[in-house]
CSV table of C-alpha atoms and ligand atoms in Angstrom, one decimal:
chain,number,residue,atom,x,y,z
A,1,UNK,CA,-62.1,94.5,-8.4
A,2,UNK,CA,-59.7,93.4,-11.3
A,3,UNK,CA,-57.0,90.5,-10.1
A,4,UNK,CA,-53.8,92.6,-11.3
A,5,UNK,CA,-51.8,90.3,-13.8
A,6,UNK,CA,-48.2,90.5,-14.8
A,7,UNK,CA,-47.6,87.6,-17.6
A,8,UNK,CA,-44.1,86.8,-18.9
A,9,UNK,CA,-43.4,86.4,-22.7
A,10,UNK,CA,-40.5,84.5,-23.0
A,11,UNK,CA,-40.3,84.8,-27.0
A,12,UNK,CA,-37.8,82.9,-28.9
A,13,UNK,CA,-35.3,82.7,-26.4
A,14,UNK,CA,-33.9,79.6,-23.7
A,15,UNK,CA,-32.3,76.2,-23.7
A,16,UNK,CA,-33.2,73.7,-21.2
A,17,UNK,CA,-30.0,75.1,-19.2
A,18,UNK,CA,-30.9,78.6,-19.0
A,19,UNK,CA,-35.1,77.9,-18.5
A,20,UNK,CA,-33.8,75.1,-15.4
A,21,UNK,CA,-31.8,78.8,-14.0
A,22,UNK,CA,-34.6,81.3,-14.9
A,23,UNK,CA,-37.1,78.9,-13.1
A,24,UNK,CA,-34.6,78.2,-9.9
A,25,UNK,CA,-34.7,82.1,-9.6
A,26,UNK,CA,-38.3,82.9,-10.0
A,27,UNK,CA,-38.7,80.1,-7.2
A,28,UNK,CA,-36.5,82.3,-4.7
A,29,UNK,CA,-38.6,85.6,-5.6
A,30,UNK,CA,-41.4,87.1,-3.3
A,31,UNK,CA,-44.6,87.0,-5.8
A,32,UNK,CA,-47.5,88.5,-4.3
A,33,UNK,CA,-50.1,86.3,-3.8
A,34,UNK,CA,-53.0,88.8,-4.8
A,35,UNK,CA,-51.3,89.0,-8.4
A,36,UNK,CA,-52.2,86.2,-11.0
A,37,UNK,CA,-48.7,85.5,-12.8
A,38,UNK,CA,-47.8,84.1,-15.8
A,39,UNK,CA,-45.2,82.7,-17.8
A,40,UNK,CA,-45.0,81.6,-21.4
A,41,UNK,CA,-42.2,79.5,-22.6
A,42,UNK,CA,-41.1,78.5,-26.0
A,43,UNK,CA,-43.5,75.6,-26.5
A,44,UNK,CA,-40.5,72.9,-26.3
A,45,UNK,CA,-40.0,73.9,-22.7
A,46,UNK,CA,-43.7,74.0,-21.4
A,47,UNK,CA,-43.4,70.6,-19.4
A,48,UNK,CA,-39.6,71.9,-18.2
A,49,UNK,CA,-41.5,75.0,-16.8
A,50,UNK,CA,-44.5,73.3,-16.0
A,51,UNK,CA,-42.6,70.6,-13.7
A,52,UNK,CA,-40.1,73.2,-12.3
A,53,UNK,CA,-43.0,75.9,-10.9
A,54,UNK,CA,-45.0,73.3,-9.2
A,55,UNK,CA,-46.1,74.3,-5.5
A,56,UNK,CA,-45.5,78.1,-6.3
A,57,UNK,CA,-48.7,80.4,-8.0
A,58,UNK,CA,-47.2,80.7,-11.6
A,59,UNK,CA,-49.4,79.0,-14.0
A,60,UNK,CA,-47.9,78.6,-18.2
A,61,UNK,CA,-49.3,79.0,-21.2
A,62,UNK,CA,-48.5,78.9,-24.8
A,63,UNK,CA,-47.1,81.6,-27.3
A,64,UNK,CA,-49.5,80.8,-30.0
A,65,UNK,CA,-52.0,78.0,-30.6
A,66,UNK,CA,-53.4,76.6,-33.9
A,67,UNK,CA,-56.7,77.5,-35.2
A,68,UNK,CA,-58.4,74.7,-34.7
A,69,UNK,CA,-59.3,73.0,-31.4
A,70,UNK,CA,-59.1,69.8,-32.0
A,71,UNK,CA,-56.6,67.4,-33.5
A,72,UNK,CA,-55.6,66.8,-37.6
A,73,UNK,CA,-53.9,67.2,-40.2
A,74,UNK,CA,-51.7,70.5,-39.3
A,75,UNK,CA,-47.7,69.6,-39.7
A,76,UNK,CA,-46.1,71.9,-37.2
A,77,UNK,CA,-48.8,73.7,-35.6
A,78,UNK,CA,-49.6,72.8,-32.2
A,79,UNK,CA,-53.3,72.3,-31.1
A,80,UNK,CA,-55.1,74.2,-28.2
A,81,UNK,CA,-55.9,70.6,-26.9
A,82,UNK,CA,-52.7,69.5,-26.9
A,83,UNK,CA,-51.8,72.8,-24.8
A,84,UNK,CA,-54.0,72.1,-22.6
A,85,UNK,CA,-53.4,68.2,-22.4
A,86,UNK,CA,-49.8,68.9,-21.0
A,87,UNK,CA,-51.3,71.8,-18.1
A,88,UNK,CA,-51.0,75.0,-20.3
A,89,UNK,CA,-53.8,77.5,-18.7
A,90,UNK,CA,-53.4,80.4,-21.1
A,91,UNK,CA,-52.2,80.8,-24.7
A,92,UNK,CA,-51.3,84.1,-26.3
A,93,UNK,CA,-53.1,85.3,-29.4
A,94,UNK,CA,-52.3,87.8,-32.4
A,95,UNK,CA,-49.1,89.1,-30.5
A,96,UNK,CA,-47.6,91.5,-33.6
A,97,UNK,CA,-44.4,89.6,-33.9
A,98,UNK,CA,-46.7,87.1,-35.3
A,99,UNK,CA,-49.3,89.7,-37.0
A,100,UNK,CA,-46.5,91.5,-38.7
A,101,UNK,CA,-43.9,89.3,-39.3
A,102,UNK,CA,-45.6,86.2,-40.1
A,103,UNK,CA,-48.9,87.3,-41.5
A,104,UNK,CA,-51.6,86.5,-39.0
A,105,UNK,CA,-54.8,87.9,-40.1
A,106,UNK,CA,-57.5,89.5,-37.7
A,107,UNK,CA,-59.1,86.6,-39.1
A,108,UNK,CA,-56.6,84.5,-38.2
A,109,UNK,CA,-56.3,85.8,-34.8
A,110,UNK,CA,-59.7,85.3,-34.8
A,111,UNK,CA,-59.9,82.0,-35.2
A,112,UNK,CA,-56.8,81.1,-32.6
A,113,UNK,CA,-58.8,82.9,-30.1
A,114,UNK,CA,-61.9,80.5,-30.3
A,115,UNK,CA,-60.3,77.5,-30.7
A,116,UNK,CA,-58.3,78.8,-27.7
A,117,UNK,CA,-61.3,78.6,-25.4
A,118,UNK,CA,-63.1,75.7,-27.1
A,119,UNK,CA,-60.1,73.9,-25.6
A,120,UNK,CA,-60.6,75.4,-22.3
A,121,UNK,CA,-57.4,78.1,-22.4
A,122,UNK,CA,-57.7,81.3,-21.8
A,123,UNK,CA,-56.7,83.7,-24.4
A,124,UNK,CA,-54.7,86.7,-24.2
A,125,UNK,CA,-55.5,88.8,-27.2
A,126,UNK,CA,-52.9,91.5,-28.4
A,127,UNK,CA,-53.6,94.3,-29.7
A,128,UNK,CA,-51.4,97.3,-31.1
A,129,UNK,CA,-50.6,99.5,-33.7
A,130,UNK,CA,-47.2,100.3,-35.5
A,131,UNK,CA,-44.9,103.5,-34.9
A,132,UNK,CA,-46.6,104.4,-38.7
A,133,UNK,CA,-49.7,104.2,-37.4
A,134,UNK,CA,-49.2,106.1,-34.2
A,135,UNK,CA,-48.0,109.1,-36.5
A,136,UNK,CA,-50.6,109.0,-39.1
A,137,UNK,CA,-53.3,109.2,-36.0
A,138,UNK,CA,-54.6,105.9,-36.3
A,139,UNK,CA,-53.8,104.8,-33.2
A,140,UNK,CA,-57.3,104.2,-31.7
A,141,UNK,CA,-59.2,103.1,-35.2
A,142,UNK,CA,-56.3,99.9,-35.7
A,143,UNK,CA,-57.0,98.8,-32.4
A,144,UNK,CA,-60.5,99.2,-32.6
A,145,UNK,CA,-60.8,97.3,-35.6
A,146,UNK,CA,-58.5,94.9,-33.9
A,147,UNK,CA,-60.6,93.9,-31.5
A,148,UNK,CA,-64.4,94.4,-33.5
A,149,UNK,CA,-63.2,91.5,-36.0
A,150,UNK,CA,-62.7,88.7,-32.7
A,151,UNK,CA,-66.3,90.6,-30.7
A,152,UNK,CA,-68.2,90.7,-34.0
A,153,UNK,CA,-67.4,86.6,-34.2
A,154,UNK,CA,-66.5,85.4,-30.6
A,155,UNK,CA,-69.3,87.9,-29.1
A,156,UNK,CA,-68.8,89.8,-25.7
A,157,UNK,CA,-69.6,86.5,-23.3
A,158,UNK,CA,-65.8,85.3,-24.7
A,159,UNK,CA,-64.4,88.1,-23.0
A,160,UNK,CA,-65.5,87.3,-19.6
A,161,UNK,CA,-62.8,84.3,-19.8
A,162,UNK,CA,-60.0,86.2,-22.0
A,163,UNK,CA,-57.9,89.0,-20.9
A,164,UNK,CA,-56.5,91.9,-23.9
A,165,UNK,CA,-53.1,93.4,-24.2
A,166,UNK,CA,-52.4,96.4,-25.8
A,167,UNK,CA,-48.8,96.8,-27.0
A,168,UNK,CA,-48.2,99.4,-28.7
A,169,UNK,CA,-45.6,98.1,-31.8
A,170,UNK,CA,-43.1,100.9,-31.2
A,171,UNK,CA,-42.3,100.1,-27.7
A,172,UNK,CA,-41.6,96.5,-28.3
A,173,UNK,CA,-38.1,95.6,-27.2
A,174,UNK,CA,-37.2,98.9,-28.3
A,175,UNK,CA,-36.8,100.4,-24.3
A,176,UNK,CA,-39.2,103.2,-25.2
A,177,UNK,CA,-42.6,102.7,-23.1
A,178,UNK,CA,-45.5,104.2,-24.0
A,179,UNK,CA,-46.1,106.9,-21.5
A,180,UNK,CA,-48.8,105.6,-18.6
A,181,UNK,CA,-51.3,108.6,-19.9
A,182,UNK,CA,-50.3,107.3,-23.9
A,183,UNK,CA,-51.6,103.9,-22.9
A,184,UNK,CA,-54.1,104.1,-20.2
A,185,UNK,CA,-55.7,106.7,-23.1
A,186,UNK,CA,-56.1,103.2,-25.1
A,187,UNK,CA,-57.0,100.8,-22.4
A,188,UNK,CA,-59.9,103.2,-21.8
A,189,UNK,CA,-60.8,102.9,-25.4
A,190,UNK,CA,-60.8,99.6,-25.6
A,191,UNK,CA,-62.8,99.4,-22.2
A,192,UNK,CA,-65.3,101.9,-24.0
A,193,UNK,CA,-65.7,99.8,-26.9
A,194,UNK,CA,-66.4,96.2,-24.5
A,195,UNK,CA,-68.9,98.6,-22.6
A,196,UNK,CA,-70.9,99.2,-25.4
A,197,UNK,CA,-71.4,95.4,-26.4
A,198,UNK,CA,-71.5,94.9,-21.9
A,199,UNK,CA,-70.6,97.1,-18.9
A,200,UNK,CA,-70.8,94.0,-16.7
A,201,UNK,CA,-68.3,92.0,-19.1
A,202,UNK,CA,-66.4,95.2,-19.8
A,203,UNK,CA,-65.9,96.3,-16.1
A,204,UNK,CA,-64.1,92.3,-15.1
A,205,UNK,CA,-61.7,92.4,-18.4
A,206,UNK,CA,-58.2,92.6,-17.6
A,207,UNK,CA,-56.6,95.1,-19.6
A,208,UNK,CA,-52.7,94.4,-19.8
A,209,UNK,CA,-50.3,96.7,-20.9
A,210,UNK,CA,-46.7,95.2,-23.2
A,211,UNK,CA,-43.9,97.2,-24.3
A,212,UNK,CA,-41.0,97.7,-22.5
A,213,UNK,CA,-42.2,97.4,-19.4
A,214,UNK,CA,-39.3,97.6,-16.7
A,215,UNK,CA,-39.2,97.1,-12.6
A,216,UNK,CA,-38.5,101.0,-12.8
A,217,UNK,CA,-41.4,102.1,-15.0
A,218,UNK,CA,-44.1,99.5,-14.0
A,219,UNK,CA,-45.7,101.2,-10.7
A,220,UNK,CA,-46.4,104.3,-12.7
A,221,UNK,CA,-47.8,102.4,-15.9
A,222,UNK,CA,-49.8,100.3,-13.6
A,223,UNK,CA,-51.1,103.0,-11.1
A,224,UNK,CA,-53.6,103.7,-14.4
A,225,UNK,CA,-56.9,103.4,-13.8
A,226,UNK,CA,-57.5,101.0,-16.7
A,227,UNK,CA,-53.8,99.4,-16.6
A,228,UNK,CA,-54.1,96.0,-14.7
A,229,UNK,CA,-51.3,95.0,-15.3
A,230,UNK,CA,-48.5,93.8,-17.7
A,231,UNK,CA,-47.4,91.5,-20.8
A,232,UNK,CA,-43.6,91.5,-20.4
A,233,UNK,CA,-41.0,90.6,-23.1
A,234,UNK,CA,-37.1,90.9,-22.1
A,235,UNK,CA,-37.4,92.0,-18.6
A,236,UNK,CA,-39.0,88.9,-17.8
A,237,UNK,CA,-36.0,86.3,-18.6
A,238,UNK,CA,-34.4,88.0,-15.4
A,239,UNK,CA,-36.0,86.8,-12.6
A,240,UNK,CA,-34.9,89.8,-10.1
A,241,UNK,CA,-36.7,92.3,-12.5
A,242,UNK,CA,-39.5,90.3,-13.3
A,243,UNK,CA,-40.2,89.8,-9.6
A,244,UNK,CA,-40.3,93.5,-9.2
A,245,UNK,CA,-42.8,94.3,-11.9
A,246,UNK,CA,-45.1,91.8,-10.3
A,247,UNK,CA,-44.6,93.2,-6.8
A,248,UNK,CA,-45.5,96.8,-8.6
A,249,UNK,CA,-48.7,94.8,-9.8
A,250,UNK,CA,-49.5,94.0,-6.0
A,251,UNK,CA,-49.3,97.3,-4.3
B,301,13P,P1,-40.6,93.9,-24.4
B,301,13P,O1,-41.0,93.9,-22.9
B,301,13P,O2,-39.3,93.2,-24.6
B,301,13P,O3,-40.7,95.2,-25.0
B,301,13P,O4,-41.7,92.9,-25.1
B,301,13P,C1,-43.0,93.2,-25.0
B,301,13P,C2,-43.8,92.1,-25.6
B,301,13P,O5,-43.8,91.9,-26.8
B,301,13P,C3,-44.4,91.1,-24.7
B,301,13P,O6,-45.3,90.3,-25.4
């Protein structure tokens, strides 16, 4: 059995008033303990969040990590060690704000994934493909390819401490979801394509869905056989809504 996870992806948003509130809020919310939950601040606020959720199951990670693990010559980038120096457990990897609007290679992503877990965090690869994409029928192929560049140089062991995230670019902060049978078709996909390198591997990987993911559309998304659970973008800075979606992960 796969631990459901919801995660939280904070983005580019907060200020050390409004993360103090958000974090006072999530402390008053019923999380179910058989859901692993996850938050992931701007990195200036990782200790804020890290010292406000302590005694209560939500661990932090990182929105991006540099590609290399250890320590150097890098002005502005923030290393995996450092992350994990200060408590971070996971770090998110080739989300497609950063693939598309900053120009992070599959190489790249690649890269941030292994030094990721060299430093002892667990990735959380993202994976997607654009509205353009969807139309032209490519949908399965980008994500493929996606995820062959960081098996072909991580191998299939990596995944067995790393969980994927398909969001689909369209549904972004956009409020339209990708229907549950849309993206459970490319969870199973991508669990087709791990099963061919593994079953065993392929059968523990959790396999999140991101994209406009709401308290009223989660429990349908998540009923999917291959959904376990979410990445979550603006319903997660409300702590009422993001408390639902993980209670839809528990049941
Ligand atoms: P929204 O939930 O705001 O659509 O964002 C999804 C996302 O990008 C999470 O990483």
């Amino acid at each position: 059995m796969r631990r459901p996870m919801v995660a939280g992806n904070w983005k580019m948003n907060g200020t050390r008033a409004s993360v103090a509130e958000l974090i006072e809020s999530l402390r008053l919310q019923q999380l179910p303990a058989a859901v692993e939950i996850a938050v992931f601040p701007s990195c200036v606020y990782i200790s804020q969040v890290l010292d406000g959720v302590n005694g209560i199951e939500i661990a932090v990670g990182a929105q991006d990590g540099a590609t290399q693990a250890g320590f150097g010559a890098l002005t502005g980038e923030v290393s995996p060690a450092q992350l994990a120096d200060v408590g971070c457990k996971w770090v998110l990897v080739g989300h497609s704000e950063r693939r598309l609007l900053l120009g992070e290679s599959d190489e790249v992503v690649s890269r941030k994934f292994s030094a990721a877990q060299a430093s002892g965090l667990k990735p959380v690869l993202c994976l997607g493909e654009t509205l353009e994409e969807r139309r032209a029928g490519k949908t399965l192929e980008v994500v493929e390819r996606q995820l062959a560049r960081v098996l072909d140089d991580q191998g299939i062991a990596a995944f067995e401490s790393a969980v994927i995230a398909y969001e689909p670019v369209w549904a972004i902060g956009s409020g339209l979801t990708a229907t549950p049978q849309q993206a459970q078709e490319v969870h199973a996909a991508i669990r087709e394509q791990l099963s061919r390198r593994d079953r065993r591997v392929a059968e523990g990987v959790r396999l999140l869905y991101g994209g406009s993911v709401k308290a009223e559309n989660a429990a349908e998304l998540f009923s999917m056989a291959d959904i376990d659970g979410g990445l979550i973008g603006g319903a997660s800075l409300k702590a009422d809504e993001f408390g639902a979606i993980c209670r839809a992960a528990g049941n």
